Amino acid sequence: CYHGAQMNKGGIREREPQVLVGILKDQCALKLLLSRHLYRIPVAHTPRRPFEYLGFYQTAAFGKTGRCIRYIAPVLGRCTQKRSSILPNEPLHPRANNRYRLYRLGKPVRLPQPIRNLGPRRFNFAYTSLRHLFESHDILEMFGVPPIERIMQEELKQAGIPALSEFTMS
């Protein structure tokens, strides 16, 4: 099984558009996304694999609207800037002079249904294909975790055995 590619009419494998799922930690990050169509990542944490889209996971800090992916946007360009030039209203921030990879995006699109994080799973950045993102209803499904993993976890929980699956996402 070859995920991440599809065949064109000539029988040659074409790579599916890739989505980097990034984190929106707070309302400031959401405002930057929705009003200026920008997303920033500290240069030291910039993922190396190529991607054409960014998906945005809203953390539990968003309350009822958190713990899910609600928006996606195409990447139009990227550059490196100091945090102070991206957020000029925060000149005294402790990381004001740190360098960030700044992604210029197309208009963010709100997903028809949010992709929920149903368990206590945390991640910083994760890749998926555009197809998987739009076909998924929850985070585990988006990353191809088989339903048997969830069934086993629930059975262990009911038996009083604490368990949390471990998955490697690169």
mmCIF file of C-alpha atoms in Angstrom:
data_model
loop_
_atom_site.group_PDB
_atom_site.id
_atom_site.type_symbol
_atom_site.label_atom_id
_atom_site.label_comp_id
_atom_site.label_asym_id
_atom_site.label_seq_id
_atom_site.Cartn_x
_atom_site.Cartn_y
_atom_site.Cartn_z
ATOM 1 C CA CYS A 1 0.000 0.000 0.000
ATOM 2 C CA TYR A 2 1.491 3.318 -1.020
ATOM 3 C CA HIS A 3 0.024 6.296 0.830
ATOM 4 C CA GLY A 4 0.886 9.776 -0.380
ATOM 5 C CA ALA A 5 0.835 9.070 -4.106
ATOM 6 C CA GLN A 6 -1.721 8.480 -6.808
ATOM 7 C CA MET A 7 -1.490 7.433 -10.441
ATOM 8 C CA ASN A 8 -1.972 9.917 -13.261
ATOM 9 C CA LYS A 9 -3.389 8.971 -16.691
ATOM 10 C CA GLY A 10 0.050 7.822 -17.860
ATOM 11 C CA GLY A 11 0.408 5.406 -14.936
ATOM 12 C CA ILE A 12 3.059 7.542 -13.203
ATOM 13 C CA ARG A 13 2.805 8.030 -9.458
ATOM 14 C CA GLU A 14 2.021 11.590 -8.403
ATOM 15 C CA ARG A 15 2.418 12.740 -4.831
ATOM 16 C CA GLU A 16 -0.796 13.740 -3.085
ATOM 17 C CA PRO A 17 -0.819 17.273 -1.682
ATOM 18 C CA GLN A 18 0.630 17.197 1.834
ATOM 19 C CA VAL A 19 -0.776 19.002 4.851
ATOM 20 C CA LEU A 20 1.267 20.025 7.850
ATOM 21 C CA VAL A 21 -0.980 20.195 10.902
ATOM 22 C CA GLY A 22 0.301 22.976 13.131
ATOM 23 C CA ILE A 23 -0.839 24.277 16.489
ATOM 24 C CA LEU A 24 -2.894 27.360 17.274
ATOM 25 C CA LYS A 25 -2.085 27.933 20.956
ATOM 26 C CA ASP A 26 -4.249 30.988 21.581
ATOM 27 C CA GLN A 27 -6.594 33.645 20.183
ATOM 28 C CA CYS A 28 -3.634 35.759 19.044
ATOM 29 C CA ALA A 29 -2.480 32.965 16.708
ATOM 30 C CA LEU A 30 -6.043 32.478 15.419
ATOM 31 C CA LYS A 31 -6.410 36.226 14.785
ATOM 32 C CA LEU A 32 -3.098 36.274 12.858
ATOM 33 C CA LEU A 33 -4.378 33.375 10.743
ATOM 34 C CA LEU A 34 -7.870 34.730 10.044
ATOM 35 C CA SER A 35 -7.104 38.439 9.631
ATOM 36 C CA ARG A 36 -3.631 38.457 8.052
ATOM 37 C CA HIS A 37 -3.478 34.908 6.602
ATOM 38 C CA LEU A 38 -0.161 34.251 8.336
ATOM 39 C CA TYR A 39 1.235 31.439 10.473
ATOM 40 C CA ARG A 40 4.570 31.399 12.276
ATOM 41 C CA ILE A 41 6.858 28.612 13.491
ATOM 42 C CA PRO A 42 10.110 29.154 15.414
ATOM 43 C CA VAL A 43 12.976 28.512 12.992
ATOM 44 C CA ALA A 44 14.422 25.908 15.366
ATOM 45 C CA HIS A 45 11.196 23.872 15.112
ATOM 46 C CA THR A 46 10.465 24.245 11.403
ATOM 47 C CA PRO A 47 9.496 20.872 9.878
ATOM 48 C CA ARG A 48 11.729 19.783 7.020
ATOM 49 C CA ARG A 49 9.343 17.790 4.804
ATOM 50 C CA PRO A 50 7.585 19.732 2.038
ATOM 51 C CA PHE A 51 3.896 20.593 2.336
ATOM 52 C CA GLU A 52 1.394 22.543 0.291
ATOM 53 C CA TYR A 53 -1.248 23.187 2.961
ATOM 54 C CA LEU A 54 -1.378 24.008 6.641
ATOM 55 C CA GLY A 55 -4.094 22.593 8.886
ATOM 56 C CA PHE A 56 -4.618 24.222 12.272
ATOM 57 C CA TYR A 57 -5.180 22.332 15.506
ATOM 58 C CA GLN A 58 -6.813 24.480 18.174
ATOM 59 C CA THR A 59 -5.656 23.490 21.662
ATOM 60 C CA ALA A 60 -7.804 23.054 24.773
ATOM 61 C CA ALA A 61 -7.118 26.752 25.506
ATOM 62 C CA PHE A 62 -9.977 27.489 23.072
ATOM 63 C CA GLY A 63 -12.497 25.866 25.423
ATOM 64 C CA LYS A 64 -15.495 24.324 23.643
ATOM 65 C CA THR A 65 -14.046 25.117 20.224
ATOM 66 C CA GLY A 66 -10.665 23.567 21.077
ATOM 67 C CA ARG A 67 -9.100 20.113 20.745
ATOM 68 C CA CYS A 68 -9.796 19.925 17.015
ATOM 69 C CA ILE A 69 -8.761 21.021 13.540
ATOM 70 C CA ARG A 70 -11.190 23.618 12.181
ATOM 71 C CA TYR A 71 -9.241 25.416 9.443
ATOM 72 C CA ILE A 72 -6.957 24.660 6.509
ATOM 73 C CA ALA A 73 -5.176 27.043 4.140
ATOM 74 C CA PRO A 74 -2.895 26.733 1.110
ATOM 75 C CA VAL A 75 0.701 27.898 1.536
ATOM 76 C CA LEU A 76 1.471 30.709 -0.910
ATOM 77 C CA GLY A 77 4.931 31.698 0.304
ATOM 78 C CA ARG A 78 7.400 31.594 3.170
ATOM 79 C CA CYS A 79 10.145 33.746 4.602
ATOM 80 C CA THR A 80 12.076 34.212 7.839
ATOM 81 C CA GLN A 81 11.477 37.204 10.114
ATOM 82 C CA LYS A 82 11.980 38.261 13.701
ATOM 83 C CA ARG A 83 8.955 37.822 15.947
ATOM 84 C CA SER A 84 8.949 41.584 16.613
ATOM 85 C CA SER A 85 8.324 42.337 12.930
ATOM 86 C CA ILE A 86 5.490 39.793 12.748
ATOM 87 C CA LEU A 87 3.857 40.998 15.987
ATOM 88 C CA PRO A 88 4.950 44.650 16.322
ATOM 89 C CA ASN A 89 2.508 45.246 19.207
ATOM 90 C CA GLU A 90 4.610 42.932 21.413
ATOM 91 C CA PRO A 91 8.087 44.555 21.299
ATOM 92 C CA LEU A 92 8.951 43.508 24.874
ATOM 93 C CA HIS A 93 8.017 39.844 24.443
ATOM 94 C CA PRO A 94 10.833 37.549 25.710
ATOM 95 C CA ARG A 95 11.169 36.019 22.210
ATOM 96 C CA ALA A 96 10.791 39.323 20.290
ATOM 97 C CA ASN A 97 14.237 38.908 18.666
ATOM 98 C CA ASN A 98 13.843 35.218 17.831
ATOM 99 C CA ARG A 99 13.614 34.224 14.189
ATOM 100 C CA TYR A 100 10.429 32.614 12.893
ATOM 101 C CA ARG A 101 9.500 30.944 9.644
ATOM 102 C CA LEU A 102 6.517 32.954 8.444
ATOM 103 C CA TYR A 103 4.045 31.304 6.081
ATOM 104 C CA ARG A 104 1.902 33.496 3.839
ATOM 105 C CA LEU A 105 -1.369 31.675 3.240
ATOM 106 C CA GLY A 106 -4.399 31.754 1.013
ATOM 107 C CA LYS A 107 -7.700 32.470 2.710
ATOM 108 C CA PRO A 108 -8.257 29.906 5.485
ATOM 109 C CA VAL A 109 -11.164 27.560 4.832
ATOM 110 C CA ARG A 110 -13.320 26.336 7.697
ATOM 111 C CA LEU A 111 -13.755 22.564 7.484
ATOM 112 C CA PRO A 112 -17.370 21.346 7.122
ATOM 113 C CA GLN A 113 -16.898 19.264 10.297
ATOM 114 C CA PRO A 114 -14.028 19.768 12.749
ATOM 115 C CA ILE A 115 -11.575 16.909 13.106
ATOM 116 C CA ARG A 116 -11.738 16.129 16.817
ATOM 117 C CA ASN A 117 -9.060 14.892 19.162
ATOM 118 C CA LEU A 118 -11.124 12.407 21.187
ATOM 119 C CA GLY A 119 -8.322 11.200 23.435
ATOM 120 C CA PRO A 120 -5.615 12.843 25.495
ATOM 121 C CA ARG A 121 -3.201 12.929 22.552
ATOM 122 C CA ARG A 122 -0.683 15.716 22.096
ATOM 123 C CA PHE A 123 1.427 16.544 19.090
ATOM 124 C CA ASN A 124 3.460 19.501 17.883
ATOM 125 C CA PHE A 125 3.387 19.050 14.133
ATOM 126 C CA ALA A 126 2.102 16.179 12.054
ATOM 127 C CA TYR A 127 1.737 15.397 8.372
ATOM 128 C CA THR A 128 -1.216 13.969 6.528
ATOM 129 C CA SER A 129 -2.473 14.038 2.966
ATOM 130 C CA LEU A 130 -5.150 16.455 1.846
ATOM 131 C CA ARG A 131 -7.415 13.484 1.107
ATOM 132 C CA HIS A 132 -6.985 12.012 4.598
ATOM 133 C CA LEU A 133 -7.699 15.376 6.173
ATOM 134 C CA PHE A 134 -11.006 15.815 4.355
ATOM 135 C CA GLU A 135 -12.098 12.187 4.836
ATOM 136 C CA SER A 136 -11.418 12.060 8.594
ATOM 137 C CA HIS A 137 -13.684 12.719 11.554
ATOM 138 C CA ASP A 138 -11.087 12.420 14.309
ATOM 139 C CA ILE A 139 -7.335 12.753 14.725
ATOM 140 C CA LEU A 140 -6.601 9.021 14.924
ATOM 141 C CA GLU A 141 -8.549 8.342 11.746
ATOM 142 C CA MET A 142 -6.648 11.133 9.992
ATOM 143 C CA PHE A 143 -3.329 9.479 10.833
ATOM 144 C CA GLY A 144 -4.534 6.041 9.755
ATOM 145 C CA VAL A 145 -4.815 4.465 13.215
ATOM 146 C CA PRO A 146 -6.955 1.347 12.810
ATOM 147 C CA PRO A 147 -10.206 1.187 14.796
ATOM 148 C CA ILE A 148 -8.912 -1.946 16.583
ATOM 149 C CA GLU A 149 -6.524 0.279 18.551
ATOM 150 C CA ARG A 150 -9.453 2.271 19.907
ATOM 151 C CA ILE A 151 -11.458 -0.868 20.659
ATOM 152 C CA MET A 152 -8.553 -2.405 22.599
ATOM 153 C CA GLN A 153 -7.972 0.801 24.543
ATOM 154 C CA GLU A 154 -11.647 0.960 25.547
ATOM 155 C CA GLU A 155 -11.676 -2.701 26.623
ATOM 156 C CA LEU A 156 -8.553 -2.211 28.734
ATOM 157 C CA LYS A 157 -10.105 0.893 30.280
ATOM 158 C CA GLN A 158 -13.295 -0.994 31.187
ATOM 159 C CA ALA A 159 -11.153 -3.721 32.761
ATOM 160 C CA GLY A 160 -9.472 -1.082 34.924
ATOM 161 C CA ILE A 161 -6.157 -1.309 33.091
ATOM 162 C CA PRO A 162 -4.771 2.146 32.245
ATOM 163 C CA ALA A 163 -3.485 2.283 28.684
ATOM 164 C CA LEU A 164 -2.589 4.864 26.106
ATOM 165 C CA SER A 165 -1.538 3.851 22.614
ATOM 166 C CA GLU A 166 1.766 5.096 21.317
ATOM 167 C CA PHE A 167 2.051 6.186 17.719
ATOM 168 C CA THR A 168 5.023 7.607 15.883
ATOM 169 C CA MET A 169 4.142 10.407 13.486
ATOM 170 C CA SER A 170 6.913 11.745 11.321
#
